Amino acid sequence: MATSAQLREQIAAGRWDGPLAALYGTAPQELARQRARYCAALEQFELYFGPGRQVQVYSAPGRAELGGNHTDHQHGYGLAAAVTLDLVAVAARNTDGYVRVKSRGFNKLDVIDLATAEPQEGESTHSASLIRGIAEGFRTAGKAIGGFDAYTASDVLRGSGLSSSAAFEIGMACIWNGEYACGLDAQALAGICQYAENTYFGKPSGQLDQLASAVGGVIFADFADPAAPQVEKIHADGLLPPGMTLCVTDTRGSHSELTGEFAAIRQEMEAVAACLGGKVLGQVPETDFWAALPRLRTACGDRAVLRAIHYYEENARTLAQRRALLEKRFADFAALVLESGRASFALCQNVYCATDVRHQGLSVALALSQSILHTVLDTVPTIMEEVLYNVCDNAVKYNRRGGEVFVRLKDGEDAVRVNVRDTGIGIPKEDQERIFERFYRVDKSHSKEIGGTGLGLSIVKHGVKTLNGRLWLNSEPGQGTEILMEFPKHHMEKEAAE
C-alpha cells in the first residue's frame, strides 16, 4: 500500500509502465496519456478526500457486444469483448460505514449509508442505487464489507454501446473485493452487479455486459443456467487479424431514457414464451414458435413476435460467430456482426424510443457511421481492381509479340503476395527507381505506338500504399519484368467478403 502522493510519483517516474502497457498497449504516446490520466485521478482523490491516505487503484473496462444482442436474459448465447477504454478508480477504506464516490464529469457526490440496505425511493436509475445494490450483493454472498471513498475517471463513452454502466458496476465491485479481501472470482462479481442493476437500478438486463468487463478479453457465454453461466474465454494472440480497429461513434447521447424500452424487450419476449409454455424463449423450441405464429401475433402483438424472431436468429448467429473466430475466418465473422446489427435495428428495435419519433439520435448516429465506413471500405475492391488491372495491362503492353504473362497468387499466414511476370522488353537498371513515377516512360517510341498516359505504374504504387501493402520489381532488359506486391491479410479478407 502507498499514499496517493507516493503512487503519483511512481507512475510519473514510469514504474507502472509494465501494468499500463498490459492494459493499453506499448505505444509511447498512449503510455504517456495513461500516466497523466492516473496521476490526475490521484490528485482529484486528494482534492475531494484529503492527502496522505493509503489508496489503491482499480480498472474496469467497457465492452463491445460482438453477438448475442438481448439473448442473455432469454437463456441464450452471448459473445463480447472487453475494450481498452476503461474506468479507473482510486479508493481508500474508511471506518464510518459510508461509501462516497465522486465521478469525473458528474457534479454530484454519491453518499451511501451502508446501514440502509433496501432500495430507496427515488434512487433507481441513478448510480447510488447500483452502489447500494452491489453492497447488498456482497452481504448476501456472506462477505463482511465496510465503507470506502473513491474517485473515478471513465474513458468509456456514454451512449456508444460500450456499457459505461457495467464498467462502473464492476469498478465498485472490485473496490470492495480488493479493500475487504472478499476473494470473489470474476463471475461472482458479475452476478452481484447484475443483481444490483436488476433489483436496485431497475433495468432487467442479462449478465453479458458485466461478465465481459469482469473476465476481460473475448468471451463466449452460455446462459442456459443464468445462475451459473458457462463462460469460455476464447481470447488469444492471433484471434483477430493484425491492424484491426474497433470504430466507436461517440453519439454524446445516453441510454438512460431507453431503460423502459429495454425492459419491454424482455417482457415481450417472455410474453411470447409464456404463450408456448415456457418462462423464457430459450425454453421454447423454435419450431413451436413458427407453428404458433398466427396465434402469437394476436395474443402478443407484432413487435413481440419480431423480437422473438430476433432471439432465435441472433442465438444461432452467435454460435456461428464463435466458430468463425476460432477458425480464423474473420471476414465471415465481420459479415455476421453486420447482419446482427441490422437485425437488432429491424427486429429487436432497441436503439430508439417508439413514443418519440422526432428524437432518434442514436439511430441517426448509427446510420451515419455505417454510411461513412462503407464509403471508406467500399473503395478497397475498387483500388485493388485498379492495381491489378494496371499491372497486368502494363505487362501486356510492354511484352514482345507472342510473349506471355504469368500471374501468381500466394496465400501466406499474415499476408497475400501477388506476382505478375512478363516476357517483355524489360527495364534497364538505371530506370527501375523511376518507373513508378507519374508520366515516366522507359521507351518513349514504344509508348507512342501502344498509347497510354504514363500513369499506369504510378497508380499501382499509390494503390498498394493505400492498402498498406509493399511493392517491388525484378527486371532484366530483354528478359522481362516481374512486379511483386504484398498485402496484409485483413485487406484481402475484406476483399473476399465483398
XYZ file of N, CA and C in Angstrom, residues 251-478:
684
model
N -21.839 9.223 -29.685
C -23.119 9.865 -30.010
C -23.424 11.037 -29.085
N -22.636 11.141 -27.988
C -22.895 12.162 -26.957
C -24.339 12.072 -26.444
N -24.860 10.864 -26.542
C -26.217 10.604 -26.066
C -26.185 9.751 -24.820
N -27.342 9.257 -24.459
C -27.458 8.438 -23.258
C -28.530 7.386 -23.486
N -28.308 6.221 -22.871
C -29.317 5.166 -22.920
C -30.313 5.281 -21.780
N -30.125 6.283 -20.928
C -30.946 6.335 -19.712
C -32.430 6.426 -20.033
N -32.772 7.150 -21.120
C -34.188 7.279 -21.450
C -34.747 6.018 -22.091
N -33.862 5.053 -22.373
C -34.300 3.816 -23.013
C -34.479 2.665 -22.019
N -34.326 2.926 -20.726
C -34.453 1.848 -19.740
C -35.806 1.152 -19.856
N -36.872 1.936 -19.980
C -38.203 1.350 -20.148
C -38.319 0.550 -21.427
N -37.672 1.039 -22.493
C -37.701 0.317 -23.771
C -36.962 -1.013 -23.644
N -35.817 -1.007 -22.978
C -35.071 -2.250 -22.789
C -35.888 -3.245 -21.960
N -36.556 -2.749 -20.946
C -37.392 -3.627 -20.120
C -38.495 -4.261 -20.952
N -39.049 -3.485 -21.890
C -40.135 -4.005 -22.726
C -39.666 -5.143 -23.626
N -38.401 -5.106 -24.054
C -37.882 -6.187 -24.906
C -37.962 -7.510 -24.159
N -37.481 -7.520 -22.944
C -37.508 -8.756 -22.158
C -38.936 -9.176 -21.869
N -39.780 -8.227 -21.488
C -41.174 -8.543 -21.169
C -41.900 -9.140 -22.371
N -41.682 -8.570 -23.541
C -42.373 -9.064 -24.735
C -41.862 -10.431 -25.163
N -40.553 -10.637 -25.079
C -40.027 -11.967 -25.399
C -40.599 -13.019 -24.453
N -40.683 -12.670 -23.176
C -41.184 -13.637 -22.202
C -42.692 -13.824 -22.310
N -43.397 -12.818 -22.827
C -44.830 -12.995 -23.091
C -45.045 -14.022 -24.193
N -44.200 -13.982 -25.217
C -44.267 -14.991 -26.282
C -43.954 -16.373 -25.715
N -42.903 -16.447 -24.892
C -42.534 -17.735 -24.292
C -43.669 -18.291 -23.442
N -44.337 -17.414 -22.682
C -45.430 -17.864 -21.810
C -46.576 -18.468 -22.614
N -46.853 -17.908 -23.780
C -47.915 -18.459 -24.636
C -47.587 -19.863 -25.123
N -46.307 -20.208 -25.093
C -45.872 -21.512 -25.588
C -45.387 -22.418 -24.462
N -45.746 -22.048 -23.217
C -45.472 -22.918 -22.082
C -44.097 -22.782 -21.489
N -43.367 -21.723 -21.827
C -42.037 -21.532 -21.263
C -41.949 -20.242 -20.483
N -40.882 -20.126 -19.706
C -40.649 -18.884 -18.980
C -39.852 -17.908 -19.833
N -38.904 -18.433 -20.592
C -38.091 -17.623 -21.496
C -38.020 -18.336 -22.838
N -37.592 -17.623 -23.872
C -37.566 -18.208 -25.216
C -36.546 -19.330 -25.329
N -35.515 -19.303 -24.482
C -34.542 -20.379 -24.509
C -35.129 -21.730 -24.135
N -36.327 -21.731 -23.542
C -37.002 -22.974 -23.170
C -38.037 -23.403 -24.211
N -38.177 -22.643 -25.289
C -39.199 -22.916 -26.304
C -38.529 -23.290 -27.621
N -38.769 -24.490 -28.161
C -38.188 -24.850 -29.459
C -38.639 -23.879 -30.549
N -37.733 -23.536 -31.447
C -38.058 -22.578 -32.500
C -39.189 -23.077 -33.401
N -39.228 -24.390 -33.610
C -40.294 -24.933 -34.462
C -41.670 -24.689 -33.849
N -41.765 -24.749 -32.531
C -43.036 -24.465 -31.859
C -43.433 -23.003 -32.062
N -42.454 -22.120 -32.034
C -42.738 -20.698 -32.240
C -43.324 -20.447 -33.622
N -42.684 -20.968 -34.658
C -43.168 -20.712 -36.019
C -44.531 -21.344 -36.249
N -44.765 -22.492 -35.664
C -46.066 -23.158 -35.849
C -47.202 -22.346 -35.220
N -46.888 -21.592 -34.174
C -47.917 -20.823 -33.460
C -47.958 -19.357 -33.867
N -47.280 -18.995 -34.959
C -47.118 -17.585 -35.316
C -48.440 -16.808 -35.421
N -49.457 -17.306 -36.134
C -50.710 -16.523 -36.219
C -51.325 -16.250 -34.841
N -51.325 -17.251 -33.992
C -51.890 -17.083 -32.653
C -51.064 -16.096 -31.828
N -49.742 -16.148 -31.974
C -48.873 -15.257 -31.207
C -49.042 -13.802 -31.631
N -49.264 -13.560 -32.907
C -49.477 -12.184 -33.376
C -50.710 -11.571 -32.716
N -51.729 -12.379 -32.570
C -52.963 -11.884 -31.945
C -52.787 -11.705 -30.441
N -52.155 -12.662 -29.805
C -52.050 -12.645 -28.347
C -51.008 -11.651 -27.838
N -49.878 -11.527 -28.546
C -48.750 -10.742 -28.030
C -48.461 -9.479 -28.828
N -48.937 -9.412 -30.048
C -48.643 -8.260 -30.894
C -47.442 -8.508 -31.781
N -47.385 -7.753 -32.888
C -46.343 -7.993 -33.888
C -44.945 -7.627 -33.402
N -44.813 -6.576 -32.596
C -43.468 -6.228 -32.132
C -42.884 -7.337 -31.269
N -43.685 -7.930 -30.421
C -43.211 -9.042 -29.596
C -42.790 -10.218 -30.471
N -43.564 -10.473 -31.520
C -43.233 -11.564 -32.441
C -41.908 -11.279 -33.152
N -41.719 -10.037 -33.618
C -40.467 -9.673 -34.282
C -39.279 -9.835 -33.341
N -39.471 -9.476 -32.095
C -38.383 -9.607 -31.131
C -38.075 -11.070 -30.821
N -39.092 -11.920 -30.843
C -38.846 -13.358 -30.678
C -38.077 -13.912 -31.877
N -38.444 -13.460 -33.089
C -37.703 -13.877 -34.286
C -36.233 -13.465 -34.143
N -36.029 -12.238 -33.655
C -34.656 -11.758 -33.436
C -33.906 -12.701 -32.496
N -34.542 -13.126 -31.416
C -33.858 -14.002 -30.469
C -33.369 -15.274 -31.150
N -34.241 -15.949 -31.880
C -33.852 -17.224 -32.497
C -32.751 -17.027 -33.541
N -32.875 -15.979 -34.350
C -31.845 -15.723 -35.362
C -30.517 -15.345 -34.706
N -30.585 -14.464 -33.715
C -29.370 -13.963 -33.075
C -28.661 -15.065 -32.304
N -29.407 -15.945 -31.687
C -28.789 -17.040 -30.931
C -27.990 -17.952 -31.854
N -28.576 -18.306 -32.996
C -27.867 -19.142 -33.967
C -26.669 -18.397 -34.552
N -26.858 -17.107 -34.787
C -25.782 -16.301 -35.368
C -24.587 -16.208 -34.410
N -24.850 -16.118 -33.114
C -23.772 -16.009 -32.132
C -22.908 -17.271 -32.128
N -23.524 -18.429 -32.256
C -22.756 -19.675 -32.375
C -21.880 -19.658 -33.621
N -22.452 -19.168 -34.728
C -21.698 -19.097 -35.977
C -20.524 -18.116 -35.847
N -20.728 -17.022 -35.117
C -19.645 -16.062 -34.905
C -18.503 -16.685 -34.112
N -18.851 -17.433 -33.079
C -17.821 -18.098 -32.280
C -16.994 -19.034 -33.149
N -17.669 -19.845 -33.960
C -16.955 -20.781 -34.838
C -16.049 -20.041 -35.811
N -16.556 -18.947 -36.376
C -15.771 -18.190 -37.344
C -14.510 -17.611 -36.707
N -14.614 -17.113 -35.473
C -13.439 -16.577 -34.786
C -12.421 -17.675 -34.499
N -12.895 -18.793 -33.966
C -11.975 -19.875 -33.609
C -11.300 -20.471 -34.836
N -11.997 -20.448 -35.968
C -11.430 -20.981 -37.212
C -10.707 -19.918 -38.024
N -10.576 -18.713 -37.440
C -9.857 -17.595 -38.056
C -10.457 -17.198 -39.411
N -11.769 -17.287 -39.507
C -12.488 -16.812 -40.699
C -13.047 -15.423 -40.369
N -12.150 -14.439 -40.329
C -12.565 -13.135 -39.824
C -13.543 -12.435 -40.761
N -13.396 -12.626 -42.063
C -14.335 -11.990 -42.992
C -15.755 -12.498 -42.752
N -15.886 -13.794 -42.490
C -17.208 -14.354 -42.182
C -17.734 -13.787 -40.864
N -16.849 -13.673 -39.878
C -17.244 -13.116 -38.586
C -17.740 -11.675 -38.746
N -16.993 -10.858 -39.499
C -17.376 -9.455 -39.680
C -18.717 -9.336 -40.391
N -18.961 -10.206 -41.360
C -20.238 -10.178 -42.062
C -21.390 -10.523 -41.112
N -21.151 -11.448 -40.199
C -22.175 -11.809 -39.206
C -22.437 -10.675 -38.225
N -21.394 -9.927 -37.869
C -21.572 -8.764 -36.987
C -22.482 -7.738 -37.651
N -22.231 -7.469 -38.927
C -23.062 -6.515 -39.662
C -24.503 -7.002 -39.737
N -24.671 -8.289 -39.996
C -26.009 -8.880 -40.054
C -26.714 -8.763 -38.708
N -25.969 -8.964 -37.618
C -26.544 -8.852 -36.284
C -27.032 -7.435 -36.011
N -26.219 -6.453 -36.403
C -26.611 -5.069 -36.184
C -27.878 -4.702 -36.925
N -27.976 -5.139 -38.152
C -29.178 -4.832 -38.939
C -30.413 -5.508 -38.354
N -30.239 -6.745 -37.892
C -31.375 -7.462 -37.297
C -31.808 -6.807 -35.994
N -30.844 -6.342 -35.218
C -31.186 -5.669 -33.968
C -31.986 -4.405 -34.240
N -31.619 -3.700 -35.285
C -32.318 -2.473 -35.666
C -33.743 -2.792 -36.134
N -33.860 -3.788 -37.027
C -35.145 -4.054 -37.677
C -36.088 -4.912 -36.839
N -35.546 -5.892 -36.136
C -36.390 -6.841 -35.410
C -36.466 -6.530 -33.921
N -35.299 -6.328 -33.294
C -35.304 -6.063 -31.856
C -35.715 -4.624 -31.547
N -35.401 -3.708 -32.452
C -35.834 -2.310 -32.343
C -35.412 -1.703 -30.997
N -34.098 -1.723 -30.749
C -33.618 -1.387 -29.406
C -32.734 -0.148 -29.342
N -32.787 0.713 -30.351
C -31.931 1.909 -30.299
C -32.736 3.211 -30.353
N -34.038 3.111 -30.267
C -34.840 4.332 -30.291
C -36.078 4.158 -29.433
N -36.645 5.272 -29.053
C -37.865 5.268 -28.240
C -39.070 5.320 -29.163
N -39.918 4.332 -29.090
C -41.043 4.223 -30.024
C -42.055 5.348 -29.849
N -42.056 5.993 -28.709
C -43.053 7.049 -28.457
C -42.528 8.444 -28.783
N -41.259 8.548 -29.205
C -40.685 9.858 -29.518
C -40.035 9.786 -30.897
N -40.849 9.888 -31.921
C -40.357 9.674 -33.282
C -39.490 10.823 -33.778
N -39.552 11.979 -33.153
C -38.783 13.126 -33.607
C -37.351 13.126 -33.082
N -37.079 12.324 -32.075
C -35.741 12.312 -31.487
C -35.194 10.882 -31.491
N -34.392 10.573 -32.493
C -33.784 9.253 -32.613
C -32.299 9.420 -32.936
N -31.623 10.144 -32.028
C -30.219 10.473 -32.254
C -29.322 9.275 -32.405
N -29.545 8.214 -31.606
C -28.704 7.022 -31.717
C -28.875 6.363 -33.077
N -30.110 6.326 -33.582
C -30.365 5.732 -34.898
C -29.661 6.516 -35.993
N -29.744 7.840 -35.914
C -29.080 8.683 -36.916
C -27.573 8.481 -36.853
N -27.009 8.418 -35.651
C -25.562 8.220 -35.497
C -25.126 6.882 -36.091
N -25.906 5.837 -35.858
C -25.572 4.522 -36.412
C -25.625 4.531 -37.940
N -26.677 5.129 -38.483
C -26.822 5.177 -39.936
C -25.691 5.979 -40.573
N -25.337 7.105 -39.963
C -24.266 7.939 -40.479
C -22.924 7.221 -40.399
N -22.668 6.560 -39.270
C -21.413 5.824 -39.101
C -21.278 4.729 -40.151
N -22.354 3.994 -40.357
C -22.316 2.909 -41.337
C -22.076 3.454 -42.733
N -22.702 4.591 -43.047
C -22.528 5.198 -44.361
C -21.080 5.625 -44.575
N -20.488 6.249 -43.545
C -19.104 6.706 -43.665
C -18.159 5.522 -43.816
N -18.345 4.486 -42.983
C -17.471 3.314 -43.055
C -17.602 2.611 -44.400
N -18.808 2.510 -44.911
C -18.988 1.870 -46.214
C -18.322 2.669 -47.311
N -18.381 3.990 -47.207
C -17.730 4.828 -48.210
C -16.237 4.548 -48.247
N -15.649 4.371 -47.049
C -14.218 4.078 -46.971
C -13.923 2.654 -47.420
N -14.661 1.689 -46.840
C -14.356 0.281 -47.088
C -14.685 -0.148 -48.506
N -15.706 0.449 -49.098
C -16.072 0.065 -50.453
C -15.036 0.484 -51.472
N -14.104 1.382 -51.091
C -13.036 1.746 -52.011
C -11.982 0.663 -52.113
N -11.943 -0.277 -51.159
C -10.909 -1.309 -51.167
C -10.966 -2.167 -52.428
N -12.117 -2.763 -52.793
C -12.128 -3.558 -54.016
C -11.849 -2.724 -55.248
N -12.308 -1.455 -55.264
C -12.062 -0.600 -56.417
C -10.573 -0.350 -56.589
N -9.877 -0.045 -55.516
C -8.431 0.191 -55.577
C -7.705 -1.083 -55.993
N -8.103 -2.228 -55.419
C -7.454 -3.491 -55.754
C -7.623 -3.818 -57.239
N -8.821 -3.583 -57.755
C -9.071 -3.836 -59.174
C -8.174 -2.956 -60.050
N -8.046 -1.674 -59.659
C -7.205 -0.752 -60.428
C -5.748 -1.191 -60.401
N -5.275 -1.611 -59.223
C -3.887 -2.058 -59.099
C -3.619 -3.255 -60.011
N -4.450 -4.279 -59.913
C -4.227 -5.497 -60.694
C -4.403 -5.248 -62.184
N -5.391 -4.424 -62.528
C -5.613 -4.120 -63.952
C -4.391 -3.437 -64.545
N -3.860 -2.430 -63.853
C -2.750 -1.662 -64.410
C -1.467 -2.465 -64.481
N -1.213 -3.335 -63.504
C -0.026 -4.184 -63.561
C -0.115 -5.138 -64.750
N -1.261 -5.776 -64.895
C -1.428 -6.736 -65.996
C -1.447 -6.035 -67.344
N -2.083 -4.865 -67.414
C -2.124 -4.100 -68.664
C -0.719 -3.705 -69.090
N 0.100 -3.297 -68.130
C 1.482 -2.926 -68.424
C 2.272 -4.124 -68.923
N 2.039 -5.286 -68.292
C 2.761 -6.500 -68.701
C 2.415 -6.906 -70.123
N 1.201 -6.666 -70.555
C 0.791 -6.996 -71.918
C 1.349 -5.972 -72.910
N 1.209 -4.672 -72.571
C 1.625 -3.613 -73.494
C 3.110 -3.661 -73.801
N 3.921 -3.957 -72.786
C 5.371 -3.910 -72.965
C 5.967 -5.305 -73.132
N 5.175 -6.201 -73.688
C 5.632 -7.553 -73.972
C 6.066 -7.634 -75.433
N 6.715 -8.701 -75.795
C 7.076 -8.951 -77.196
C 5.954 -9.718 -77.869
N 5.938 -9.701 -79.171
C 4.930 -10.441 -79.918
C 5.040 -11.932 -79.596
N 3.901 -12.559 -79.253
C 3.913 -13.965 -78.876
C 4.393 -14.209 -77.458
N 4.607 -13.120 -76.678
C 5.088 -13.252 -75.311
C 4.007 -13.781 -74.364
N 4.385 -13.925 -73.098
C 3.473 -14.485 -72.099
C 3.451 -13.603 -70.847
N 2.347 -13.707 -70.118
C 2.201 -13.043 -68.826
C 1.780 -14.097 -67.809
N 2.480 -14.138 -66.682
C 2.189 -15.114 -65.625
C 1.731 -14.356 -64.369
N 0.607 -14.758 -63.811
C 0.088 -14.155 -62.583
C 0.047 -15.232 -61.512
N 0.681 -14.946 -60.388
C 0.748 -15.930 -59.301
C 0.237 -15.295 -58.004
N -0.604 -16.019 -57.294
C -1.145 -15.568 -56.008
C -0.689 -16.541 -54.936
N -0.053 -16.023 -53.874
C 0.407 -16.855 -52.761
C -0.268 -16.396 -51.483
N -0.987 -17.330 -50.836
C -1.725 -17.032 -49.609
C -0.859 -17.403 -48.414
N -0.278 -16.387 -47.759
C 0.562 -16.623 -46.593
C -0.232 -16.543 -45.304
N 0.464 -16.712 -44.177
C -0.218 -16.696 -42.876
C -0.753 -15.310 -42.536
N 0.058 -14.281 -42.815
C -0.329 -12.920 -42.443
C -0.528 -12.002 -43.640
N -0.126 -12.455 -44.830
C -0.209 -11.579 -45.995
C -0.456 -12.404 -47.249
N -0.911 -11.718 -48.280
C -1.117 -12.326 -49.591
C -0.165 -11.653 -50.568
N 0.566 -12.455 -51.334
C 1.511 -11.906 -52.303
C 0.997 -12.168 -53.723
N 1.085 -11.136 -54.558
C 0.695 -11.232 -55.963
C 1.926 -10.945 -56.816
N 2.287 -11.866 -57.713
C 3.402 -11.699 -58.644
C 2.845 -11.643 -60.067
N 3.250 -10.645 -60.811
C 2.882 -10.548 -62.229
C 4.189 -10.476 -63.024
N 4.444 -11.508 -63.836
C 5.719 -11.596 -64.584
C 5.427 -11.663 -66.076
N 6.202 -10.903 -66.846
C 6.043 -10.943 -68.300
C 7.354 -11.338 -68.964
N 7.302 -11.595 -70.254
C 8.496 -11.979 -71.028
C 8.839 -10.874 -72.021
N 8.592 -9.621 -71.586
C 8.707 -8.485 -72.496
C 10.081 -7.867 -72.575
N 10.078 -6.537 -72.835
C 11.314 -5.839 -73.187
C 12.199 -5.566 -71.984
N 11.633 -5.656 -70.772
C 12.423 -5.423 -69.568
C 12.700 -3.954 -69.316
N 13.318 -3.664 -68.182
C 13.576 -2.281 -67.761
C 15.043 -2.153 -67.383
N 15.779 -1.241 -67.984
C 17.178 -1.037 -67.612
C 17.300 -0.662 -66.137
N 18.409 -1.037 -65.532
C 18.588 -0.822 -64.094
C 18.508 0.656 -63.736
N 19.028 1.526 -64.586
C 19.030 2.952 -64.254
C 17.630 3.561 -64.273
N 16.681 2.870 -64.882
C 15.304 3.385 -64.934
C 14.396 2.779 -63.859
N 14.878 1.740 -63.191
C 13.977 0.991 -62.300
C 13.510 1.805 -61.098
N 14.352 2.729 -60.615
C 13.943 3.519 -59.460
C 12.870 4.545 -59.819
N 12.765 4.888 -61.109
C 11.832 5.942 -61.514
C 10.585 5.414 -62.208
N 10.510 4.102 -62.400
C 9.446 3.536 -63.225
C 8.058 3.777 -62.644
N 7.969 4.003 -61.319
C 6.659 4.218 -60.687
C 6.290 5.709 -60.577
N 7.131 6.574 -61.169
C 6.801 7.998 -61.179
C 5.732 8.285 -62.231
N 4.946 9.309 -62.005
C 3.929 9.706 -62.974
C 4.584 10.156 -64.287
N 4.025 9.679 -65.373
C 4.376 10.065 -66.743
C 5.775 9.607 -67.164
N 6.466 8.829 -66.302
C 7.803 8.374 -66.678
C 7.684 7.160 -67.596
N 8.409 7.218 -68.717
C 8.390 6.111 -69.670
C 9.820 5.730 -70.018
N 10.066 4.412 -70.053
C 11.412 3.920 -70.369
C 11.673 4.045 -71.859
N 10.778 3.532 -72.690
C 10.929 3.515 -74.153
C 9.831 4.396 -74.747
N 10.144 5.663 -74.957
C 9.124 6.609 -75.403
C 8.595 6.275 -76.784
N 9.454 5.727 -77.654
C 8.977 5.389 -79.003
C 7.973 4.251 -78.941
N 8.242 3.251 -78.094
C 7.305 2.145 -77.965
C 6.007 2.623 -77.322
N 6.103 3.578 -76.376
C 4.918 4.093 -75.714
C 4.007 4.802 -76.700
N 4.594 5.500 -77.665
C 3.771 6.186 -78.655
C 3.005 5.194 -79.517
N 3.644 4.049 -79.797
C 2.995 3.038 -80.629
C 1.791 2.424 -79.933
N 1.918 2.154 -78.648
C 0.860 1.428 -77.939
C -0.127 2.354 -77.237
N 0.189 3.647 -77.178
C -0.701 4.588 -76.491
C -0.489 4.522 -74.991
N -1.387 5.167 -74.258
C -1.291 5.181 -72.803
C -0.919 6.555 -72.282
N -1.067 6.719 -70.977
C -0.867 8.020 -70.345
C 0.419 8.115 -69.552
N 1.077 6.986 -69.305
C 2.245 7.005 -68.440
C 1.910 7.024 -66.959
N 0.641 6.765 -66.649
C 0.195 6.794 -65.250
C 0.031 5.404 -64.650
N 0.086 4.347 -65.471
C -0.274 3.006 -65.007
C 0.437 2.554 -63.755
N 1.792 2.565 -63.777
C 2.533 2.072 -62.627
C 2.512 3.063 -61.460
N 2.279 4.347 -61.756
C 2.091 5.309 -60.668
C 0.816 5.002 -59.898
N -0.237 4.645 -60.632
C -1.495 4.249 -59.994
C -1.273 3.009 -59.135
N -0.493 2.076 -59.649
C -0.191 0.854 -58.896
C 0.511 1.192 -57.591
N 1.518 2.048 -57.653
C 2.288 2.409 -56.464
C 1.396 3.027 -55.384
N 0.570 3.976 -55.780
C -0.268 4.658 -54.796
C -1.394 3.755 -54.289
N -1.877 2.860 -55.155
C -2.911 1.918 -54.718
C -2.386 0.939 -53.685
N -1.186 0.417 -53.925
C -0.570 -0.511 -52.969
C -0.324 0.196 -51.641
N 0.135 1.432 -51.692
C 0.377 2.191 -50.467
C -0.917 2.416 -49.698
N -2.006 2.733 -50.415
C -3.300 2.950 -49.766
C -3.780 1.708 -49.034
N -3.469 0.535 -49.587
C -3.891 -0.727 -48.979
C -2.849 -1.264 -47.994
N -1.910 -0.411 -47.576
C -0.883 -0.784 -46.597
C -0.010 -1.925 -47.085
N 0.184 -2.004 -48.402
C 0.977 -3.085 -48.965
C 2.411 -2.685 -49.269
N 3.168 -3.630 -49.844
C 4.553 -3.392 -50.265
C 4.667 -3.703 -51.754
N 5.601 -3.016 -52.441
C 5.730 -3.150 -53.892
C 7.207 -3.132 -54.269
N 7.632 -4.072 -55.123
C 8.989 -4.047 -55.651
C 9.004 -4.785 -56.987
N 10.142 -4.700 -57.697
C 10.207 -5.344 -59.015
C 11.568 -5.965 -59.238
N 11.599 -6.922 -60.169
C 12.820 -7.534 -60.695
C 12.730 -7.440 -62.211
N 13.788 -6.992 -62.857
C 13.720 -6.852 -64.312
C 15.112 -6.910 -64.931
N 15.171 -7.480 -66.113
C 16.381 -7.514 -66.917
C 16.004 -7.133 -68.343
N 16.716 -6.189 -68.966
C 16.410 -5.830 -70.354
C 16.449 -7.048 -71.263
N 15.401 -7.185 -72.060
C 15.302 -8.301 -72.983
C 14.799 -9.584 -72.359
